[in-house]
Amino acid sequence: MSENRGVAWVDELRRDVTLALRVLRAHPAFTVVAVLTLGVGIGVNTIVFSVTNAVLFKGFPLVAENDRLVYMTSGRGCCVSYPDYEDWRAQAKSFSGMALTHGIGVAFNDGTGGAEIYAATEITSNTFNLVGQRPILGRDFTSADEQPDAAPVAILRHTFWERRFGGNADVIGRTVRLNGVPTTVVGVMPPGFSFPQNQDLWTPLVPTPDIRRRDNRNTWFVLGRLADGVSVEQARAEMATIGHRLGDAYPETNQGRNLIPYVSTFEDFFIGASAGAVYRTMWGAVAFVLLIACANLANLLLGRALGRAREIAVRMAIGAGRWRVIRQLLIESMTLSALGGLAGWFIARWGIRLYVLTANGSGVSEETLGVWFMDIIDYSMDSRVFLYLAAISVGTGILFGLVPALRLSTLDVNGALKDGGRGVSADSRTRRASAMLVAAEVTLTIVLMAGAGVLLRTFFDVYRADAGIDPVNVVAAQVNLPPASYGTPAAQIDFFDRLTTNLQRRGELESLGMATALPGWALAPRPLEIDGRADIDPQQRPVVGQLTIGGEYFRSLGVHITGRDFRETDDEDREPVAIVNQRFVAEFLQGREAVGQRIRVYTRDVAGPWMRVVGVATNISQSRDLQQRNSVVYTPYRQQPLAGMWVVARATSAPEALGIAITRDVAAIDPDVPLVDGVLPLAERLARNYQYRGVMAALFTVFAAIALLLASLGLYGVMARAVSERTQEIGIRTAMGATTHDIMTLVLRHAISTVGLGLAGGIVLSVVLGRVLRAEFSQVSPSDPGMMAAAIVILVCSAAIGCVLPVRRALRLDPVVALKPAD
């Protein structure tokens, strides 16, 4: 019996679907408009979900059970000492395995030319086994490779192997130079695999005596795979206990809250709250677009419902119940949404490709993609995306079809049959429902335009911001000296002295300086102490940024100095000196003379030497927000030499020629010294700090523009239909002496009240949205009133045109014709 009922239900469903397709074919213009409207709404939603899925949910490609991997550091940040890692691995029971990683840059030279800088990761020998992968060529690392006296070896990423060696299997056993050290290639990883960053090769993490110091926390993070049945919270609790235990055992190196191990998930560690907020905001934006599309279609179906009143009345008269009518109408709307889902899938495929080209091609994006994941993320549409696409396709069909279905299911059968072929006119309930849908469209559109205005204005505020420098004719290049050849301060100073001397012989150079970070780069906060101030709690010390500079750094950037600049005689044998910026003086000295003051900064609670302030520089932004000015202490390179420095050079006229000269001179001094990312104009490097804002603002604006277009067309259509339904009323009023002005005023008053309700709601919600964005993102500007005004004008004009054109047509009719009932 139940089997027969099931067969009958399937047959009935098949008849309903066939009837729905027949109805849609009978109205091709409506079907095309509806499918395109839905396709756009569903498509942009699928694009954003695909990107969100790739970044937040998929994890690393080809890594087994990403959701069971966690990432541990000493406190919430970087890094871990090797002895701590060994103790964690020995004592923790919450993990089936642990591995240690350390990202580095290497100067790679395969003997075919000069050295080039590539990203590499030092890993313990069990890392690949822990993530569930092994080389497709050659062998994995072994514990023997981690011994200090072992021959250096490396494993290549598949894309790097194809790019540099043409996919030649003979690469196994080949010797290359990494940071000037001969290294043997022993393996190639599978295509698509890269862990735990966008690196080109891996090398063993060799625990040298320096790395084995417990206070040397210079490795990135510990990777752990949770044991079966263990949650992240349980692992955190156990690791906190182990951290306190190590603090008691090693008070000099492991005491303090900042050294308690912290267990992070993939999203916490690699993506971060800021990126998550970006994707949540974009998801909300495209949800609004889909809601606007649904409101449009609901209004269109309400209009068509009036024309189908006789058809539905006949069905109900011959026995169709209310549920049978609702089911048939919902199947029609869901068939329409299924076609819209197919269109959305096609739009999403191409939209994802465009997004990948835009994001990966723009250099975007530490905050949206993360520097870890450039060229790693798999944006393909997996089963999760297809389920989402199917769910919103079905959901939208129900959403926009339910109101018209409920309206028609309560039809007055006798009244509809008496009205004959002209159908029924919209009653007050239908008009109210239509008006509320229009107001909702206007509200959502205004909110989207406000959000786009916020992000666009923020982007342009940052873009136009003055970083406190003159970047015209200034180029910058990052130089990383291989530690094998430049392991001493004297060797590091000698290299940069030779580079400066060589460049000074060229006519292209006006001045040259060096720094550990460029303007616009954020500096790590360092606790500050000023000589002569009363002792305060070490945890309450104020913080500053510290930047090591050399050469004519300030002159190269066009920055003015009060007092004196650093000199070549400011070396490590003399009294340490420092230069502070104007913000430092205003914040800490309250107008007192800065030159002559003694200050010192702390690194990991270790006090640096007392330094005499010899100059005050004008403010240079050291923040991603170029409008922000932080307190900065500058220290001379000759007193604190480093292997990695940015070279900043001002050209006399042609910066391109100076860039070529820098590249040649570095190679001439030492071919094993690479320039990271070449020599680029400083303005271009600064632009990379805010370029991700432009990408996000552009995407938000595209979605807002789509919403505005859909709302405008929907608004025009609804108003035009509403006026057309009042043709007889207009004829009566005209016959009774109403003027054109009277008719226009009557119709526009209704339109303005409907649109005005939506505008009021949109403005209120826009204020709320502005507060939400400012809470989620730092340095968000107020909304752009110009963008809001443009949206309001477009929507009001759409409503006005939708009213005026049908009124003008009705007024041209002879009143006798206008009053004549339709056949």
mmCIF file of C-alpha atoms in Angstrom, residues 147-421:
data_model
loop_
_atom_site.group_PDB
_atom_site.id
_atom_site.type_symbol
_atom_site.label_atom_id
_atom_site.label_comp_id
_atom_site.label_asym_id
_atom_site.label_seq_id
_atom_site.Cartn_x
_atom_site.Cartn_y
_atom_site.Cartn_z
ATOM 1 C CA GLN A 147 72.654 16.032 12.878
ATOM 2 C CA PRO A 148 74.973 19.087 12.993
ATOM 3 C CA ASP A 149 77.670 17.251 11.008
ATOM 4 C CA ALA A 150 75.265 15.902 8.337
ATOM 5 C CA ALA A 151 75.672 16.877 4.680
ATOM 6 C CA PRO A 152 73.126 19.632 3.802
ATOM 7 C CA VAL A 153 70.119 18.364 1.816
ATOM 8 C CA ALA A 154 66.921 19.866 0.405
ATOM 9 C CA ILE A 155 63.524 18.772 -0.948
ATOM 10 C CA LEU A 156 61.892 20.831 -3.727
ATOM 11 C CA ARG A 157 58.316 21.928 -4.195
ATOM 12 C CA HIS A 158 56.815 20.483 -7.385
ATOM 13 C CA THR A 159 56.163 23.865 -9.067
ATOM 14 C CA PHE A 160 59.683 25.037 -8.238
ATOM 15 C CA TRP A 161 61.140 21.809 -9.656
ATOM 16 C CA GLU A 162 59.238 22.292 -12.911
ATOM 17 C CA ARG A 163 60.105 25.986 -13.152
ATOM 18 C CA ARG A 164 63.828 25.787 -12.369
ATOM 19 C CA PHE A 165 64.681 22.288 -13.597
ATOM 20 C CA GLY A 166 62.052 21.626 -16.257
ATOM 21 C CA GLY A 167 60.663 18.637 -14.359
ATOM 22 C CA ASN A 168 63.874 16.670 -14.965
ATOM 23 C CA ALA A 169 64.126 13.615 -12.698
ATOM 24 C CA ASP A 170 67.921 13.913 -12.812
ATOM 25 C CA VAL A 171 67.639 16.706 -10.256
ATOM 26 C CA ILE A 172 67.825 14.062 -7.499
ATOM 27 C CA GLY A 173 71.426 14.075 -6.291
ATOM 28 C CA ARG A 174 72.249 17.406 -7.895
ATOM 29 C CA THR A 175 74.220 19.928 -5.835
ATOM 30 C CA VAL A 176 73.016 23.528 -5.532
ATOM 31 C CA ARG A 177 74.143 26.376 -3.282
ATOM 32 C CA LEU A 178 71.807 27.576 -0.519
ATOM 33 C CA ASN A 179 73.116 30.695 1.200
ATOM 34 C CA GLY A 180 76.482 29.848 -0.286
ATOM 35 C CA VAL A 181 76.518 26.296 1.153
ATOM 36 C CA PRO A 182 76.644 23.278 -1.236
ATOM 37 C CA THR A 183 73.395 21.346 -0.751
ATOM 38 C CA THR A 184 72.161 18.091 -2.308
ATOM 39 C CA VAL A 185 68.627 17.801 -3.693
ATOM 40 C CA VAL A 186 67.151 14.560 -2.298
ATOM 41 C CA GLY A 187 63.437 14.801 -3.133
ATOM 42 C CA VAL A 188 60.500 16.465 -4.908
ATOM 43 C CA MET A 189 57.066 16.775 -3.276
ATOM 44 C CA PRO A 190 53.746 15.982 -5.047
ATOM 45 C CA PRO A 191 52.075 18.610 -7.277
ATOM 46 C CA GLY A 192 49.796 20.960 -5.345
ATOM 47 C CA PHE A 193 51.494 20.343 -1.991
ATOM 48 C CA SER A 194 53.015 23.226 -0.037
ATOM 49 C CA PHE A 195 53.252 23.280 3.746
ATOM 50 C CA PRO A 196 53.243 25.304 5.953
ATOM 51 C CA GLN A 197 53.573 28.308 3.651
ATOM 52 C CA ASN A 198 54.106 29.308 0.050
ATOM 53 C CA GLN A 199 57.707 28.071 -0.054
ATOM 54 C CA ASP A 200 59.868 26.708 -2.850
ATOM 55 C CA LEU A 201 61.892 24.143 -0.918
ATOM 56 C CA TRP A 202 62.423 22.507 2.447
ATOM 57 C CA THR A 203 65.592 21.831 4.429
ATOM 58 C CA PRO A 204 66.126 19.886 7.680
ATOM 59 C CA LEU A 205 66.002 21.880 10.907
ATOM 60 C CA VAL A 206 69.439 21.182 12.360
ATOM 61 C CA PRO A 207 69.598 21.865 16.126
ATOM 62 C CA THR A 208 72.924 23.686 16.337
ATOM 63 C CA PRO A 209 74.284 24.679 19.768
ATOM 64 C CA ASP A 210 72.776 28.151 19.304
ATOM 65 C CA ILE A 211 69.331 26.730 18.470
ATOM 66 C CA ARG A 212 69.539 24.419 21.482
ATOM 67 C CA ARG A 213 69.654 27.420 23.834
ATOM 68 C CA ARG A 214 66.351 27.512 25.718
ATOM 69 C CA ASP A 215 66.166 31.293 25.515
ATOM 70 C CA ASN A 216 66.571 31.231 21.716
ATOM 71 C CA ARG A 217 62.944 31.360 20.608
ATOM 72 C CA ASN A 218 63.558 31.867 16.933
ATOM 73 C CA THR A 219 61.597 29.043 15.316
ATOM 74 C CA TRP A 220 58.115 29.562 13.963
ATOM 75 C CA PHE A 221 55.758 27.089 15.532
ATOM 76 C CA VAL A 222 55.176 23.511 16.585
ATOM 77 C CA LEU A 223 52.761 21.452 14.519
ATOM 78 C CA GLY A 224 50.700 18.927 16.433
ATOM 79 C CA ARG A 225 48.192 16.282 15.374
ATOM 80 C CA LEU A 226 45.505 15.755 17.996
ATOM 81 C CA ALA A 227 45.147 12.231 19.312
ATOM 82 C CA ASP A 228 41.846 10.436 18.759
ATOM 83 C CA GLY A 229 39.105 11.806 20.972
ATOM 84 C CA VAL A 230 41.084 14.864 22.123
ATOM 85 C CA SER A 231 39.574 18.342 21.570
ATOM 86 C CA VAL A 232 41.425 21.601 21.055
ATOM 87 C CA GLU A 233 40.294 22.819 24.485
ATOM 88 C CA GLN A 234 41.703 19.706 26.159
ATOM 89 C CA ALA A 235 45.005 20.135 24.353
ATOM 90 C CA ARG A 236 45.163 23.794 25.424
ATOM 91 C CA ALA A 237 44.586 22.850 29.049
ATOM 92 C CA GLU A 238 47.323 20.214 28.985
ATOM 93 C CA MET A 239 49.823 22.496 27.245
ATOM 94 C CA ALA A 240 49.145 25.271 29.769
ATOM 95 C CA THR A 241 49.943 22.818 32.564
ATOM 96 C CA ILE A 242 53.176 21.821 30.828
ATOM 97 C CA GLY A 243 54.050 25.497 30.344
ATOM 98 C CA HIS A 244 53.689 26.234 34.064
ATOM 99 C CA ARG A 245 55.754 23.138 34.827
ATOM 100 C CA LEU A 246 58.579 24.334 32.551
ATOM 101 C CA GLY A 247 58.338 27.807 34.112
ATOM 102 C CA ASP A 248 59.008 26.296 37.523
ATOM 103 C CA ALA A 249 61.841 24.160 36.150
ATOM 104 C CA TYR A 250 63.522 26.964 34.151
ATOM 105 C CA PRO A 251 62.557 30.255 35.844
ATOM 106 C CA GLU A 252 65.176 32.323 34.015
ATOM 107 C CA THR A 253 63.883 31.468 30.539
ATOM 108 C CA ASN A 254 60.317 30.149 30.922
ATOM 109 C CA GLN A 255 58.628 32.328 33.537
ATOM 110 C CA GLY A 256 55.861 34.716 32.534
ATOM 111 C CA ARG A 257 52.445 34.582 30.933
ATOM 112 C CA ASN A 258 53.885 35.299 27.493
ATOM 113 C CA LEU A 259 55.683 31.932 27.499
ATOM 114 C CA ILE A 260 52.699 29.685 28.284
ATOM 115 C CA PRO A 261 52.140 27.467 25.212
ATOM 116 C CA TYR A 262 49.079 28.365 23.173
ATOM 117 C CA VAL A 263 47.268 25.928 20.885
ATOM 118 C CA SER A 264 45.719 27.523 17.762
ATOM 119 C CA THR A 265 43.411 26.173 15.103
ATOM 120 C CA PHE A 266 44.100 26.655 11.393
ATOM 121 C CA GLU A 267 41.881 29.757 11.171
ATOM 122 C CA ASP A 268 43.224 31.277 14.400
ATOM 123 C CA PHE A 269 46.857 30.862 13.434
ATOM 124 C CA PHE A 270 47.029 31.352 9.669
ATOM 125 C CA ILE A 271 43.997 33.450 8.813
ATOM 126 C CA GLY A 272 43.363 35.665 11.817
ATOM 127 C CA ALA A 273 40.339 37.608 13.018
ATOM 128 C CA SER A 274 40.765 40.428 10.509
ATOM 129 C CA ALA A 275 40.561 38.163 7.470
ATOM 130 C CA GLY A 276 37.628 36.274 8.956
ATOM 131 C CA ALA A 277 35.823 39.583 9.401
ATOM 132 C CA VAL A 278 36.515 40.477 5.762
ATOM 133 C CA TYR A 279 34.880 37.298 4.487
ATOM 134 C CA ARG A 280 31.951 37.538 6.876
ATOM 135 C CA THR A 281 31.327 41.077 5.660
ATOM 136 C CA MET A 282 31.505 40.051 2.007
ATOM 137 C CA TRP A 283 29.189 37.125 2.702
ATOM 138 C CA GLY A 284 26.682 39.480 4.273
ATOM 139 C CA ALA A 285 26.886 41.760 1.240
ATOM 140 C CA VAL A 286 26.094 39.034 -1.283
ATOM 141 C CA ALA A 287 23.306 37.706 0.949
ATOM 142 C CA PHE A 288 21.713 41.151 0.581
ATOM 143 C CA VAL A 289 22.070 40.880 -3.194
ATOM 144 C CA LEU A 290 20.265 37.535 -3.143
ATOM 145 C CA LEU A 291 17.500 38.899 -0.908
ATOM 146 C CA ILE A 292 16.986 41.792 -3.319
ATOM 147 C CA ALA A 293 16.746 39.342 -6.208
ATOM 148 C CA CYS A 294 14.178 37.303 -4.246
ATOM 149 C CA ALA A 295 12.148 40.413 -3.451
ATOM 150 C CA ASN A 296 12.165 41.323 -7.144
ATOM 151 C CA LEU A 297 10.906 37.918 -8.180
ATOM 152 C CA ALA A 298 8.306 37.806 -5.420
ATOM 153 C CA ASN A 299 6.925 41.086 -6.739
ATOM 154 C CA LEU A 300 6.967 39.799 -10.317
ATOM 155 C CA LEU A 301 5.119 36.650 -9.242
ATOM 156 C CA LEU A 302 2.590 38.728 -7.317
ATOM 157 C CA GLY A 303 1.916 40.632 -10.531
ATOM 158 C CA ARG A 304 1.567 37.416 -12.530
ATOM 159 C CA ALA A 305 -0.658 35.931 -9.835
ATOM 160 C CA LEU A 306 -3.366 38.466 -10.625
ATOM 161 C CA GLY A 307 -3.345 37.374 -14.255
ATOM 162 C CA ARG A 308 -3.567 33.705 -13.250
ATOM 163 C CA ALA A 309 -6.451 34.173 -10.845
ATOM 164 C CA ARG A 310 -9.055 32.639 -13.185
ATOM 165 C CA GLU A 311 -6.797 29.633 -13.889
ATOM 166 C CA ILE A 312 -6.301 28.972 -10.180
ATOM 167 C CA ALA A 313 -9.991 29.562 -9.459
ATOM 168 C CA VAL A 314 -10.978 26.938 -12.030
ATOM 169 C CA ARG A 315 -8.595 24.421 -10.432
ATOM 170 C CA MET A 316 -9.994 25.108 -6.998
ATOM 171 C CA ALA A 317 -13.566 24.903 -8.329
ATOM 172 C CA ILE A 318 -13.013 21.382 -9.650
ATOM 173 C CA GLY A 319 -11.573 20.157 -6.363
ATOM 174 C CA ALA A 320 -7.976 21.309 -5.894
ATOM 175 C CA GLY A 321 -7.351 22.069 -2.238
ATOM 176 C CA ARG A 322 -5.325 24.951 -0.825
ATOM 177 C CA TRP A 323 -2.216 22.785 -0.217
ATOM 178 C CA ARG A 324 -2.424 21.424 -3.770
ATOM 179 C CA VAL A 325 -2.392 24.990 -5.163
ATOM 180 C CA ILE A 326 0.468 26.069 -2.878
ATOM 181 C CA ARG A 327 2.471 22.993 -3.857
ATOM 182 C CA GLN A 328 2.004 23.576 -7.578
ATOM 183 C CA LEU A 329 3.012 27.236 -7.329
ATOM 184 C CA LEU A 330 6.037 26.418 -5.157
ATOM 185 C CA ILE A 331 7.164 23.765 -7.630
ATOM 186 C CA GLU A 332 6.960 26.409 -10.373
ATOM 187 C CA SER A 333 9.089 28.821 -8.336
ATOM 188 C CA MET A 334 11.576 26.085 -7.379
ATOM 189 C CA THR A 335 11.866 25.007 -11.014
ATOM 190 C CA LEU A 336 12.658 28.618 -11.803
ATOM 191 C CA SER A 337 15.242 28.764 -9.004
ATOM 192 C CA ALA A 338 16.830 25.515 -10.243
ATOM 193 C CA LEU A 339 17.358 27.145 -13.635
ATOM 194 C CA GLY A 340 18.713 30.184 -11.797
ATOM 195 C CA GLY A 341 21.060 27.880 -9.887
ATOM 196 C CA LEU A 342 22.479 26.543 -13.156
ATOM 197 C CA ALA A 343 23.037 30.104 -14.348
ATOM 198 C CA GLY A 344 24.589 30.931 -10.958
ATOM 199 C CA TRP A 345 26.966 27.970 -11.251
ATOM 200 C CA PHE A 346 28.171 29.227 -14.625
ATOM 201 C CA ILE A 347 28.607 32.787 -13.297
ATOM 202 C CA ALA A 348 30.436 31.463 -10.205
ATOM 203 C CA ARG A 349 32.931 29.444 -12.258
ATOM 204 C CA TRP A 350 34.064 32.496 -14.177
ATOM 205 C CA GLY A 351 33.786 34.798 -11.186
ATOM 206 C CA ILE A 352 36.120 32.606 -9.124
ATOM 207 C CA ARG A 353 38.674 32.618 -11.925
ATOM 208 C CA LEU A 354 38.471 36.410 -12.096
ATOM 209 C CA TYR A 355 38.859 36.691 -8.318
ATOM 210 C CA VAL A 356 41.948 34.472 -8.300
ATOM 211 C CA LEU A 357 43.543 36.526 -11.082
ATOM 212 C CA THR A 358 42.712 39.770 -9.249
ATOM 213 C CA ALA A 359 43.816 38.659 -5.781
ATOM 214 C CA ASN A 360 46.938 36.689 -6.698
ATOM 215 C CA GLY A 361 47.958 39.169 -9.366
ATOM 216 C CA SER A 362 47.725 42.248 -7.168
ATOM 217 C CA GLY A 363 50.161 41.354 -4.455
ATOM 218 C CA VAL A 364 47.370 41.756 -2.078
ATOM 219 C CA SER A 365 47.173 40.407 0.583
ATOM 220 C CA GLU A 366 48.407 39.534 3.903
ATOM 221 C CA GLU A 367 45.093 40.438 5.497
ATOM 222 C CA THR A 368 42.780 38.772 3.022
ATOM 223 C CA LEU A 369 44.730 35.720 1.916
ATOM 224 C CA GLY A 370 47.749 35.794 4.158
ATOM 225 C CA VAL A 371 51.328 35.739 2.950
ATOM 226 C CA TRP A 372 51.325 32.059 3.859
ATOM 227 C CA PHE A 373 48.881 31.094 1.157
ATOM 228 C CA MET A 374 49.604 32.963 -2.037
ATOM 229 C CA ASP A 375 49.383 30.387 -4.855
ATOM 230 C CA ILE A 376 48.513 27.593 -2.415
ATOM 231 C CA ILE A 377 44.770 27.957 -1.896
ATOM 232 C CA ASP A 378 42.543 25.575 -3.797
ATOM 233 C CA TYR A 379 39.548 27.631 -4.961
ATOM 234 C CA SER A 380 37.911 24.780 -6.881
ATOM 235 C CA MET A 381 34.226 24.114 -6.217
ATOM 236 C CA ASP A 382 34.151 21.054 -3.975
ATOM 237 C CA SER A 383 31.181 19.124 -2.565
ATOM 238 C CA ARG A 384 30.702 21.710 0.190
ATOM 239 C CA VAL A 385 30.283 24.464 -2.402
ATOM 240 C CA PHE A 386 27.870 22.401 -4.514
ATOM 241 C CA LEU A 387 25.765 21.633 -1.447
ATOM 242 C CA TYR A 388 25.680 25.347 -0.643
ATOM 243 C CA LEU A 389 24.707 26.140 -4.244
ATOM 244 C CA ALA A 390 21.914 23.564 -4.132
ATOM 245 C CA ALA A 391 20.695 24.788 -0.733
ATOM 246 C CA ILE A 392 20.418 28.450 -1.735
ATOM 247 C CA SER A 393 18.809 27.485 -5.056
ATOM 248 C CA VAL A 394 16.076 25.557 -3.244
ATOM 249 C CA GLY A 395 15.828 28.135 -0.485
ATOM 250 C CA THR A 396 15.395 31.068 -2.847
ATOM 251 C CA GLY A 397 12.683 29.184 -4.740
ATOM 252 C CA ILE A 398 10.718 28.797 -1.534
ATOM 253 C CA LEU A 399 11.511 32.335 -0.382
ATOM 254 C CA PHE A 400 10.311 34.247 -3.433
ATOM 255 C CA GLY A 401 7.506 31.791 -4.274
ATOM 256 C CA LEU A 402 5.849 31.538 -0.884
ATOM 257 C CA VAL A 403 4.145 34.947 -0.715
ATOM 258 C CA PRO A 404 2.471 34.687 -4.168
ATOM 259 C CA ALA A 405 1.507 31.060 -3.460
ATOM 260 C CA LEU A 406 -0.148 31.938 -0.164
ATOM 261 C CA ARG A 407 -1.881 34.877 -1.795
ATOM 262 C CA LEU A 408 -3.396 32.782 -4.591
ATOM 263 C CA SER A 409 -4.324 29.900 -2.283
ATOM 264 C CA THR A 410 -6.786 32.204 -0.450
ATOM 265 C CA LEU A 411 -8.414 33.385 -3.669
ATOM 266 C CA ASP A 412 -12.148 34.185 -3.760
ATOM 267 C CA VAL A 413 -13.181 31.553 -6.313
ATOM 268 C CA ASN A 414 -16.615 33.014 -7.063
ATOM 269 C CA GLY A 415 -15.272 36.519 -7.496
ATOM 270 C CA ALA A 416 -12.437 35.378 -9.744
ATOM 271 C CA LEU A 417 -14.795 33.350 -11.986
ATOM 272 C CA LYS A 418 -17.287 36.215 -12.222
ATOM 273 C CA ASP A 419 -14.509 38.606 -13.319
ATOM 274 C CA GLY A 420 -14.013 36.477 -16.420
ATOM 275 C CA GLY A 421 -10.951 36.851 -18.543
#
